[in-house]
């Protein structure tokens, strides 16, 4: 049957269905509510109770996988292009759901929705360059022994299992498609599990793609509601790509099935990302102004609910006063309120539970740092604070103790950051590393030699480092924006994962095999394979 998505925008709240085993299915009972964080209203329910997840995974493996792998990379890339076009045609619908279920302003929704479409288009284009190949190669055949005819070649064979994608609540669109694009291009079917609280957008997007009949049966499934026994059915050839909190990530890594079967797992977890103002950057200099603008943008974009958002604001001690004042001044001009109001710059956090968690985080941070900015009489535009999930932008200062534990360890997932003064550059690098491994750092300086030194010093503890000198102050993509061409992930606390990075991301969905044979055989293999670097 075509999708029976009964929860179309504007209708009464309904129970989300899951698309598993090639059909739409409803879990039993009402399940968990999905709310509108601006009004507190319930917009949908999600239940996965009683769904046959074992059968769903078998369908993906036995039906979806073989159908996908009958196609070449180039043909699968074409499918991604069609998915992107299908989604782009309903952009306004996605923005509406993002506002109603995630409290997104148009700018917030664009990061999620347009980011998803852009990522799909990127892989449609770059994947097309792999043409008719059905496996990857890494380099060229090499001689292995005295006999020059005995050679070796590393190739990548697409996995024959299912890719289980578990996503966080803050990017229901981008989180779904940035993972699915790479997996589908690789030839591995996807079973996506969005976070329950914002699953509506993910579910509607999957429904649109299923309705359009773009993908073979079994190539794309979605589970709405709690994961239940999902991980119990993993086996050799499956992968898990997880995005979410460090605690849940740790639980997945420790899952008995994951450990016993050595199931490949990628973890994208939380992170206390830093922005670092160089020692040379005086108040009022271009680099100072770019820095302040970026900190404020990162604190308020998506109400601070980006895993890459700036949480720690490292400034030379002599600039701490000026930087704090400039950031506080800009924050005081941010209009917080109903994202439907065109005046609004920042919407609510995702729901009341998240508001409670952020408020608790603010209280805890306040035990080790001083409040530098918090609006008095906080009253969001067109919203009732008794029912709505708004949190005021809040800036702390760690001037009394820049090393304070919580400043470097507690991720408050909302519009909250702390200014941390440093003595000299070595102190700045040491403070940045105290995050224990982060997704992203950005450094702002007019001194390019300092930027290069910072890059090296921070490289082992960060997945991405943005080095901003004034020549790119206005043209860079933003501290918190993940680009499909660049690797996303970070060491240590950030999960130790790697996603995207252009076609390099395909390797996660392939088994790398060292092939050894005669020159003629390996030449054949070389010709049948595509190099993700050179095509
Ligand atoms: P979360 O509570 O860890 O949940 C993430 C996902 O895991 C959800 O889909 C959740 O499902 C699922 N889950 C929960 N328990 C599970 C279990 N035992 N087995 C399998 N799956 C399970 O995180 P969140 O609150 O949605 O997201 C916020 C966090 O994500 C923040 O800490 C943020 O830093 C991090 N994040 C990281 C990145 C990154 O790329 N590194 C990106 C975005 C967010 P239910 O919703 O049904 O519980």
Coordinates of C-alpha atoms and ligand atoms in Angstrom, one line a residue:
X1 CA 0.0 0.0 0.0
X2 CA 1.1 3.6 -0.4
X3 CA 2.1 5.2 2.8
X4 CA -0.7 5.5 5.3
X5 CA 0.8 8.5 7.0
X6 CA -2.2 9.5 9.0
X7 CA -0.4 12.3 10.8
X8 CA -0.3 14.8 8.0
X9 CA 0.4 18.3 9.0
X10 CA -2.6 20.1 10.4
X11 CA -4.6 16.9 11.3
X12 CA -5.1 15.7 14.8
X13 CA -2.2 14.0 16.6
X14 CA -1.9 10.4 15.5
X15 CA 0.4 7.5 16.2
X16 CA 3.4 7.4 13.8
X17 CA 3.8 4.2 11.9
X18 CA 7.1 2.5 11.1
X19 CA 8.1 1.2 7.6
X20 CA 9.6 -2.2 8.2
X21 CA 9.7 -5.4 6.1
X22 CA 8.4 -3.4 3.1
X23 CA 5.2 -2.2 4.8
X24 CA 3.8 0.4 7.1
X25 CA 3.1 -1.0 10.5
X26 CA 1.8 0.5 13.8
X27 CA 3.1 -0.5 17.2
X28 CA 0.6 -1.4 19.8
X29 CA -0.6 1.3 22.3
X30 CA -0.1 5.0 22.0
X31 CA 3.6 5.0 23.0
X32 CA 5.4 8.2 23.6
X33 CA 4.2 11.8 22.8
X34 CA 5.9 14.1 20.4
X35 CA 5.2 17.7 21.3
X36 CA 5.3 21.2 19.9
X37 CA 7.8 22.9 22.2
X38 CA 6.3 26.3 21.6
X39 CA 2.8 25.4 22.8
X40 CA 3.2 22.2 24.7
X41 CA 0.6 20.5 22.5
X42 CA 1.1 16.9 21.5
X43 CA 1.5 16.6 17.7
X44 CA 1.9 12.9 17.4
X45 CA 2.6 9.6 19.3
X46 CA 5.2 7.0 18.5
X47 CA 5.0 3.3 19.6
X48 CA 7.2 0.5 18.4
X49 CA 5.7 -2.0 20.8
X50 CA 5.3 -5.5 19.4
X51 CA 7.0 -4.8 16.0
X52 CA 8.9 -7.6 14.5
X53 CA 12.4 -6.1 14.3
X54 CA 14.2 -9.4 13.6
X55 CA 12.0 -10.0 10.6
X56 CA 12.5 -6.4 9.5
X57 CA 16.3 -6.7 9.6
X58 CA 16.1 -10.0 7.6
X59 CA 14.0 -8.3 5.0
X60 CA 16.6 -5.5 4.7
X61 CA 19.4 -8.0 4.4
X62 CA 17.8 -10.6 2.1
X63 CA 15.7 -8.3 -0.1
X64 CA 17.0 -4.8 0.1
X65 CA 20.7 -5.5 0.1
X66 CA 20.9 -7.8 -2.9
X67 CA 18.7 -5.4 -5.0
X68 CA 20.9 -2.5 -4.1
X69 CA 24.1 -4.3 -4.9
X70 CA 22.8 -5.4 -8.3
X71 CA 23.3 -1.7 -9.2
X72 CA 26.6 0.0 -9.6
X73 CA 27.8 3.0 -7.5
X74 CA 26.8 5.3 -10.4
X75 CA 23.3 3.9 -10.5
X76 CA 22.9 4.2 -6.8
X77 CA 24.2 7.7 -7.0
X78 CA 21.4 8.5 -9.4
X79 CA 18.8 7.2 -6.8
X80 CA 20.3 9.6 -4.3
X81 CA 19.7 12.5 -6.8
X82 CA 16.1 11.4 -7.1
X83 CA 15.7 11.3 -3.4
X84 CA 17.1 14.8 -3.1
X85 CA 14.7 16.1 -5.8
X86 CA 11.7 14.4 -4.1
X87 CA 12.6 16.0 -0.8
X88 CA 13.4 19.4 -2.3
X89 CA 9.9 19.5 -3.8
X90 CA 8.3 19.5 -0.4
X91 CA 10.7 21.8 1.4
X92 CA 7.9 23.9 2.9
X93 CA 6.3 20.9 4.4
X94 CA 9.5 19.9 6.1
X95 CA 10.0 23.4 7.5
X96 CA 6.5 23.3 8.9
X97 CA 7.1 20.0 10.7
X98 CA 10.4 21.3 12.0
X99 CA 8.7 24.3 13.4
X100 CA 5.9 22.3 15.0
X101 CA 7.9 19.4 16.4
X102 CA 11.4 20.9 16.9
X103 CA 10.6 24.5 17.5
X104 CA 12.8 25.5 14.6
X105 CA 13.0 28.9 13.2
X106 CA 13.4 29.0 9.4
X107 CA 17.2 29.4 9.8
X108 CA 17.3 26.4 12.1
X109 CA 15.1 24.2 9.8
X110 CA 17.3 25.2 6.9
X111 CA 20.4 23.7 8.6
X112 CA 18.6 20.5 9.1
X113 CA 16.5 20.2 5.9
X114 CA 18.6 22.0 3.4
X115 CA 21.7 20.4 5.0
X116 CA 20.1 17.0 4.3
X117 CA 19.2 17.8 0.7
X118 CA 22.7 19.3 0.0
X119 CA 24.3 16.2 1.5
X120 CA 22.3 13.9 -0.7
X121 CA 23.1 16.0 -3.8
X122 CA 26.8 16.0 -2.9
X123 CA 26.9 12.2 -2.8
X124 CA 24.7 11.9 -5.9
X125 CA 27.3 13.9 -7.7
X126 CA 30.5 12.6 -6.2
X127 CA 29.2 9.0 -6.2
X128 CA 28.4 9.3 -9.9
X129 CA 32.1 9.5 -10.5
X130 CA 32.5 5.9 -9.4
X131 CA 30.6 4.9 -12.5
X132 CA 29.8 1.2 -13.2
X133 CA 32.1 -0.2 -10.5
X134 CA 30.7 -2.5 -7.7
X135 CA 33.7 -2.5 -5.4
X136 CA 36.3 0.0 -4.2
X137 CA 40.0 -0.2 -4.4
X138 CA 42.7 1.5 -2.3
X139 CA 45.7 2.2 -4.5
X140 CA 47.1 0.0 -7.3
X141 CA 48.4 -3.6 -7.4
X142 CA 51.8 -4.0 -5.8
X143 CA 54.5 -6.6 -6.1
X144 CA 54.7 -8.9 -3.1
X145 CA 57.6 -11.3 -3.8
X146 CA 60.6 -12.0 -5.9
X147 CA 58.3 -13.2 -8.7
X148 CA 56.9 -9.9 -10.0
X149 CA 53.8 -11.8 -11.1
X150 CA 52.7 -12.4 -7.5
X151 CA 50.9 -9.2 -6.5
X152 CA 48.6 -7.6 -3.9
X153 CA 45.7 -5.1 -4.0
X154 CA 43.4 -3.8 -1.3
X155 CA 39.8 -3.7 -2.3
X156 CA 36.5 -2.9 -0.5
X157 CA 33.5 -5.2 -0.8
X158 CA 30.1 -3.8 0.2
X159 CA 28.8 -5.4 3.4
X160 CA 26.0 -7.8 3.0
X161 CA 24.1 -6.9 6.2
X162 CA 21.9 -4.0 7.3
X163 CA 23.0 -0.6 8.4
X164 CA 21.2 0.4 11.6
X165 CA 21.3 4.1 12.0
X166 CA 20.3 5.5 15.4
X167 CA 19.9 9.3 15.4
X168 CA 19.7 12.1 17.9
X169 CA 16.7 14.4 18.3
X170 CA 18.3 17.6 17.1
X171 CA 18.7 16.7 13.4
X172 CA 15.8 14.5 12.3
X173 CA 16.3 15.3 8.6
X174 CA 20.1 15.7 8.2
X175 CA 20.8 12.9 10.7
X176 CA 18.7 10.5 8.6
X177 CA 20.0 11.4 5.2
X178 CA 23.7 12.1 5.9
X179 CA 24.0 8.5 7.1
X180 CA 21.6 7.0 4.6
X181 CA 23.2 8.7 1.6
X182 CA 26.6 7.0 2.2
X183 CA 25.1 3.7 3.1
X184 CA 22.8 3.5 0.1
X185 CA 25.6 4.6 -2.2
X186 CA 27.7 1.8 -0.7
X187 CA 24.9 -0.7 -1.5
X188 CA 23.9 -1.4 2.1
X189 CA 20.2 -1.2 3.1
X190 CA 19.3 1.2 5.9
X191 CA 17.1 0.7 8.9
X192 CA 16.9 4.2 10.5
X193 CA 15.8 4.9 14.0
X194 CA 15.2 8.6 14.6
X195 CA 15.0 9.9 18.2
X196 CA 11.4 9.4 19.3
X197 CA 10.8 13.0 20.3
X198 CA 11.3 14.4 16.8
X199 CA 10.6 11.3 14.6
X200 CA 7.7 13.0 12.7
X201 CA 9.9 14.8 10.2
X202 CA 12.1 11.7 9.6
X203 CA 9.0 9.6 9.1
X204 CA 7.3 11.9 6.7
X205 CA 10.5 12.2 4.6
X206 CA 10.9 8.5 4.4
X207 CA 7.2 8.2 3.5
X208 CA 7.7 10.7 0.6
X209 CA 10.7 8.7 -0.7
X210 CA 8.8 5.4 -0.4
X211 CA 5.7 6.9 -2.1
X212 CA 7.9 8.1 -5.0
X213 CA 9.1 4.5 -5.6
X214 CA 12.7 5.5 -5.9
X215 CA 14.4 2.7 -4.0
X216 CA 14.1 -1.1 -4.3
X217 CA 12.0 -2.9 -1.7
X218 CA 13.9 -3.3 1.6
X219 CA 16.5 -0.6 0.9
X220 CA 15.1 1.9 3.3
X221 CA 13.2 1.2 6.6
X222 CA 12.3 3.4 9.5
X223 CA 11.5 2.5 13.1
X224 CA 9.5 5.1 15.0
X225 CA 9.5 4.7 18.8
X226 CA 11.9 3.1 21.2
X227 CA 14.6 0.7 19.9
X228 CA 13.3 -2.3 21.9
X229 CA 15.2 -5.4 20.9
X230 CA 16.7 -3.9 17.8
X231 CA 20.4 -4.5 18.7
X232 CA 19.7 -8.2 19.8
X233 CA 19.4 -9.2 16.1
X234 CA 22.6 -7.8 14.8
X235 CA 25.0 -10.1 13.1
X236 CA 28.2 -10.3 11.0
X237 CA 27.9 -7.8 8.1
X238 CA 25.6 -5.4 9.9
X239 CA 26.8 -2.0 11.1
X240 CA 25.5 0.5 13.7
X241 CA 26.0 4.2 13.2
X242 CA 24.9 6.0 16.3
X243 CA 24.6 9.7 17.0
X244 CA 23.5 10.8 20.5
X245 CA 24.7 11.2 24.0
X246 CA 28.0 9.7 25.2
X247 CA 26.0 7.5 27.8
X248 CA 23.8 5.9 25.2
X249 CA 26.8 5.4 22.9
X250 CA 28.6 3.6 25.6
X251 CA 25.6 1.4 26.2
X252 CA 25.5 0.4 22.5
X253 CA 29.3 -0.3 22.5
X254 CA 28.8 -2.6 25.5
X255 CA 25.7 -4.4 24.1
X256 CA 26.4 -8.1 24.3
X257 CA 25.5 -8.8 20.7
X258 CA 27.7 -5.9 19.4
X259 CA 30.6 -7.2 21.5
X260 CA 30.2 -10.9 20.7
X261 CA 29.7 -10.5 17.0
X262 CA 32.2 -7.6 16.7
X263 CA 29.6 -5.6 14.9
X264 CA 31.2 -2.5 13.4
X265 CA 30.0 0.6 15.3
X266 CA 30.5 4.3 14.7
X267 CA 29.7 6.6 17.6
X268 CA 29.1 10.4 17.2
X269 CA 28.6 11.6 20.7
X270 CA 28.5 14.8 22.7
X271 CA 31.3 17.3 22.8
X272 CA 32.5 20.5 24.6
X273 CA 33.7 22.3 21.5
X274 CA 35.9 25.4 21.9
X275 CA 36.3 28.7 20.1
X276 CA 39.7 30.2 20.7
X277 CA 40.6 33.8 20.2
X278 CA 44.3 34.2 19.4
X279 CA 46.6 36.1 21.7
X280 CA 47.1 38.8 19.0
X281 CA 43.4 39.5 18.6
X282 CA 42.7 42.9 20.2
X283 CA 39.2 44.1 21.1
X284 CA 37.7 45.6 18.0
X285 CA 40.0 43.9 15.5
X286 CA 38.4 42.0 12.6
X287 CA 39.3 38.6 14.1
X288 CA 37.8 39.7 17.5
X289 CA 34.6 40.7 15.8
X290 CA 34.3 37.5 13.7
X291 CA 34.9 35.5 16.9
X292 CA 32.2 37.3 18.8
X293 CA 29.7 36.9 16.0
X294 CA 30.4 33.2 15.6
X295 CA 30.1 32.5 19.4
X296 CA 26.7 34.2 19.5
X297 CA 25.5 32.4 16.3
X298 CA 26.6 29.1 17.7
X299 CA 24.9 29.7 21.1
X300 CA 21.6 30.7 19.6
X301 CA 21.3 28.6 16.3
X302 CA 18.9 25.8 17.0
X303 CA 18.8 27.1 20.6
X304 CA 22.3 25.7 21.1
X305 CA 21.2 22.2 20.3
X306 CA 24.0 21.3 17.9
X307 CA 26.6 18.7 18.9
X308 CA 29.2 21.0 17.3
X309 CA 28.0 24.2 19.0
X310 CA 30.6 26.3 20.9
X311 CA 30.4 25.5 24.6
X312 CA 33.8 27.0 25.7
X313 CA 35.0 30.4 24.7
X314 CA 38.7 30.7 25.2
X315 CA 40.1 34.2 25.3
X316 CA 43.4 35.9 26.3
X317 CA 42.9 37.0 30.0
X318 CA 43.5 40.6 29.0
X319 CA 40.6 40.4 26.5
X320 CA 38.2 38.5 28.8
X321 CA 36.3 41.6 29.9
X322 CA 35.9 43.0 26.4
X323 CA 35.0 39.6 24.9
X324 CA 32.4 38.9 27.6
X325 CA 30.9 42.3 27.2
X326 CA 30.7 42.1 23.4
X327 CA 29.1 38.6 23.5
X328 CA 26.6 39.6 26.3
X329 CA 25.7 42.7 24.4
X330 CA 24.9 40.7 21.2
X331 CA 23.0 38.1 23.2
X332 CA 20.8 40.8 24.7
X333 CA 19.6 41.7 21.2
X334 CA 18.5 38.1 20.4
X335 CA 14.7 37.9 20.2
X336 CA 13.6 34.6 21.7
X337 CA 10.1 33.4 21.0
X338 CA 7.6 31.5 18.8
X339 CA 9.5 30.5 15.6
X340 CA 6.3 31.4 13.6
X341 CA 6.9 35.0 14.5
X342 CA 9.2 36.6 11.9
X343 CA 10.8 38.8 14.6
X344 CA 12.1 35.6 16.4
X345 CA 15.9 34.8 16.2
X346 CA 15.9 31.9 18.6
X347 CA 13.2 29.3 19.3
X348 CA 12.7 26.9 22.2
X349 CA 14.6 23.7 23.0
X350 CA 13.0 20.5 21.8
X351 CA 10.6 19.8 24.8
X352 CA 10.0 20.3 28.5
X353 CA 12.3 17.4 29.4
X354 CA 15.2 19.1 27.5
X355 CA 14.3 22.4 29.1
X356 CA 14.6 20.8 32.5
X357 CA 17.9 19.2 31.6
X358 CA 19.3 22.5 30.4
X359 CA 18.1 24.4 33.4
X360 CA 19.7 21.8 35.6
X361 CA 22.9 22.1 33.6
X362 CA 22.8 25.9 34.1
X363 CA 22.4 25.4 37.9
X364 CA 25.3 23.0 38.0
X365 CA 27.6 25.1 35.8
X366 CA 26.7 28.0 38.2
X367 CA 28.4 26.1 41.1
X368 CA 31.8 26.5 39.3
X369 CA 31.4 29.6 37.1
X370 CA 29.8 33.0 37.4
X371 CA 26.9 34.1 35.3
X372 CA 28.1 36.8 32.9
X373 CA 24.8 37.2 31.0
X374 CA 21.3 36.0 31.7
X375 CA 18.3 38.2 30.8
X376 CA 16.2 39.5 33.7
X377 CA 12.4 38.8 33.5
X378 CA 12.8 36.4 30.6
X379 CA 9.6 36.5 28.5
X380 CA 9.7 34.8 25.1
X381 CA 7.7 36.4 22.3
X382 CA 4.2 34.9 21.8
X383 CA 4.7 32.0 24.2
X384 CA 3.6 30.9 27.7
X385 CA 6.6 29.9 29.7
X386 CA 4.4 27.7 31.9
X387 CA 3.9 25.3 28.9
X388 CA 6.7 26.2 26.5
X389 CA 10.3 24.9 26.4
X390 CA 12.2 28.1 26.2
X391 CA 15.5 28.7 27.8
X392 CA 17.2 32.1 27.9
X393 CA 20.7 32.4 26.3
X394 CA 23.1 32.2 29.2
X395 CA 26.8 33.1 29.3
X396 CA 29.1 32.1 32.1
X397 CA 32.6 33.3 33.0
X398 CA 35.2 31.0 34.4
X399 CA 37.6 33.8 35.3
X400 CA 38.0 32.6 38.9
X401 CA 38.9 29.1 37.9
X402 CA 39.5 28.5 34.2
X403 CA 40.3 24.8 34.9
X404 CA 36.9 24.2 36.7
X405 CA 35.8 20.6 36.0
X406 CA 32.3 21.2 34.9
X407 CA 33.2 23.9 32.5
X408 CA 35.2 21.3 30.5
X409 CA 33.1 18.2 31.2
X410 CA 29.4 19.2 31.4
X411 CA 27.7 19.5 28.0
X412 CA 24.6 21.7 28.6
X413 CA 22.7 21.0 25.4
X414 CA 21.1 24.5 25.0
X415 CA 22.0 28.2 24.5
X416 CA 24.8 28.1 27.0
X417 CA 28.5 28.8 26.9
X418 CA 31.3 29.8 29.2
X419 CA 34.1 32.3 28.7
X420 CA 37.4 30.8 29.8
X421 CA 40.3 33.2 30.1
X422 CA 43.8 31.8 29.3
X423 CA 47.3 33.1 30.3
X424 CA 49.3 32.2 27.2
X425 CA 49.0 30.0 24.1
X426 CA 50.2 26.8 25.9
X427 CA 47.5 27.4 28.5
X428 CA 44.9 27.9 25.8
X429 CA 45.8 24.6 24.1
X430 CA 45.8 22.8 27.4
X431 CA 42.3 24.2 28.2
X432 CA 40.9 23.2 24.8
X433 CA 42.2 19.7 25.3
X434 CA 40.5 19.5 28.7
X435 CA 37.3 18.7 26.7
X436 CA 38.6 15.2 26.5
X437 CA 38.1 14.9 22.7
X438 CA 35.8 17.2 20.7
X439 CA 34.1 17.3 17.4
X440 CA 35.1 20.8 16.4
X441 CA 37.3 23.8 17.4
X442 CA 37.6 27.2 15.8
X443 CA 40.6 29.5 16.2
X444 CA 40.5 33.2 15.3
X445 CA 43.7 35.2 14.7
X446 CA 45.3 37.6 12.3
X447 CA 48.6 35.6 12.8
X448 CA 48.6 32.7 10.4
X449 CA 51.7 31.2 12.1
X450 CA 49.7 31.0 15.3
X451 CA 46.8 29.4 13.5
X452 CA 49.1 26.7 12.1
X453 CA 50.6 26.1 15.5
X454 CA 47.2 25.8 17.1
X455 CA 46.1 23.3 14.4
X456 CA 49.0 21.0 15.3
X457 CA 48.5 21.4 19.1
X458 CA 44.8 20.7 18.9
X459 CA 44.9 18.1 16.2
X460 CA 45.1 15.0 18.4
X461 CA 42.0 15.9 20.4
X462 CA 39.7 17.3 17.7
X463 CA 37.9 15.9 14.6
X464 CA 37.7 19.3 12.8
X465 CA 39.5 22.5 13.3
X466 CA 38.5 25.8 11.6
X467 CA 41.3 28.3 11.3
X468 CA 39.8 31.8 10.8
X469 CA 42.0 34.6 9.7
X470 CA 40.2 37.8 8.5
X471 CA 40.5 36.8 4.8
X472 CA 37.8 34.1 5.3
X473 CA 35.9 35.8 8.2
X474 CA 32.8 36.3 6.0
X475 CA 33.1 33.4 3.7
X476 CA 33.6 30.4 5.9
X477 CA 30.7 27.9 6.4
X478 CA 30.5 28.3 10.2
X479 CA 32.0 26.6 13.2
X480 CA 29.1 24.2 13.8
X481 CA 28.2 23.3 10.2
X482 CA 29.1 19.8 9.1
X483 CA 30.0 19.6 5.4
X484 CA 29.7 16.3 3.5
X485 CA 33.1 16.7 1.9
X486 CA 34.8 17.0 5.3
X487 CA 35.1 14.3 8.0
X488 CA 32.7 14.6 10.9
X489 CA 33.5 13.0 14.2
X490 CA 36.0 13.4 17.0
X491 CA 38.2 11.4 19.4
X492 CA 37.6 10.5 23.0
X493 CA 34.4 11.9 24.5
X494 CA 33.1 12.8 21.1
X495 CA 32.8 9.1 20.4
X496 CA 35.9 8.3 18.4
X497 CA 33.8 8.1 15.2
X498 CA 34.3 9.2 11.6
X499 CA 31.4 10.0 9.2
X500 CA 31.2 11.6 5.8
X501 CA 34.6 13.0 4.6
X502 CA 33.5 12.7 1.0
X503 CA 33.7 9.3 -0.5
X504 CA 36.1 8.1 2.2
X505 CA 32.9 7.7 4.3
X506 CA 32.1 4.7 2.0
X507 CA 34.7 2.5 3.7
X508 CA 32.6 2.1 6.9
X509 CA 30.1 0.2 4.7
X510 CA 32.7 -2.0 3.0
X511 CA 34.9 -4.9 4.1
X512 CA 38.5 -4.1 3.2
X513 CA 40.2 -7.2 1.8
X514 CA 43.8 -7.7 0.9
X515 CA 43.7 -9.6 -2.4
X516 CA 46.8 -11.6 -3.4
X517 CA 47.1 -13.2 -6.8
X518 CA 48.8 -13.1 -10.2
X519 CA 49.2 -9.8 -12.0
X520 CA 46.5 -10.7 -14.6
X521 CA 43.9 -11.5 -11.9
X522 CA 44.7 -8.4 -9.9
X523 CA 44.6 -6.2 -13.0
X524 CA 41.1 -7.5 -13.7
X525 CA 40.1 -6.6 -10.1
X526 CA 41.7 -3.2 -10.3
X527 CA 39.7 -2.4 -13.5
X528 CA 36.4 -3.6 -11.9
X529 CA 36.9 -1.4 -8.8
X530 CA 36.8 2.3 -8.3
X531 CA 39.1 4.4 -6.2
X532 CA 37.1 6.8 -4.0
X533 CA 39.9 9.3 -4.1
X534 CA 40.6 9.4 -7.8
X535 CA 37.4 7.8 -9.2
Ligands
LIG1 P1 20.2 10.1 23.2 O1 19.3 10.2 24.4 O2 21.5 9.4 23.5 O3 19.4 9.3 22.1 C1 20.0 9.1 20.8 C2 19.3 8.0 20.1 O4 19.6 6.8 20.8 C3 17.8 8.1 20.1 O5 17.3 7.7 18.8 C4 17.4 7.1 21.2 O6 16.0 6.6 21.0 C5 18.4 6.1 21.0 N1 18.5 5.2 22.1 C6 18.3 5.4 23.4 N2 18.6 4.4 24.2 C7 19.0 3.4 23.3 C8 19.4 2.0 23.5 N3 19.5 1.5 24.7 N4 19.8 1.3 22.4 C9 19.7 1.9 21.2 N5 19.3 3.2 20.9 C10 19.0 3.9 22.0 O7 20.6 11.5 22.6 P2 19.6 12.7 22.2 O8 19.0 13.2 23.5 O9 18.6 12.3 21.2 O10 20.5 13.7 21.5 C11 21.3 14.7 22.3 C12 22.8 14.3 22.4 O11 23.3 13.9 21.1 C13 23.6 15.4 22.8 O12 24.5 15.0 23.8 C14 24.5 15.8 21.6 O13 25.7 16.3 21.8 C15 24.5 14.5 20.8 N6 24.7 14.7 19.4 C16 25.9 14.3 18.8 C17 26.0 14.5 17.5 C18 27.3 14.1 16.8 O14 27.3 14.1 15.5 N7 28.4 13.8 17.4 C19 25.0 15.1 16.7 C20 23.8 15.4 17.3 C21 23.7 15.2 18.7 P3 14.8 7.3 21.8 O15 14.7 8.7 21.3 O16 13.7 6.5 21.3 O17 15.1 7.2 23.2

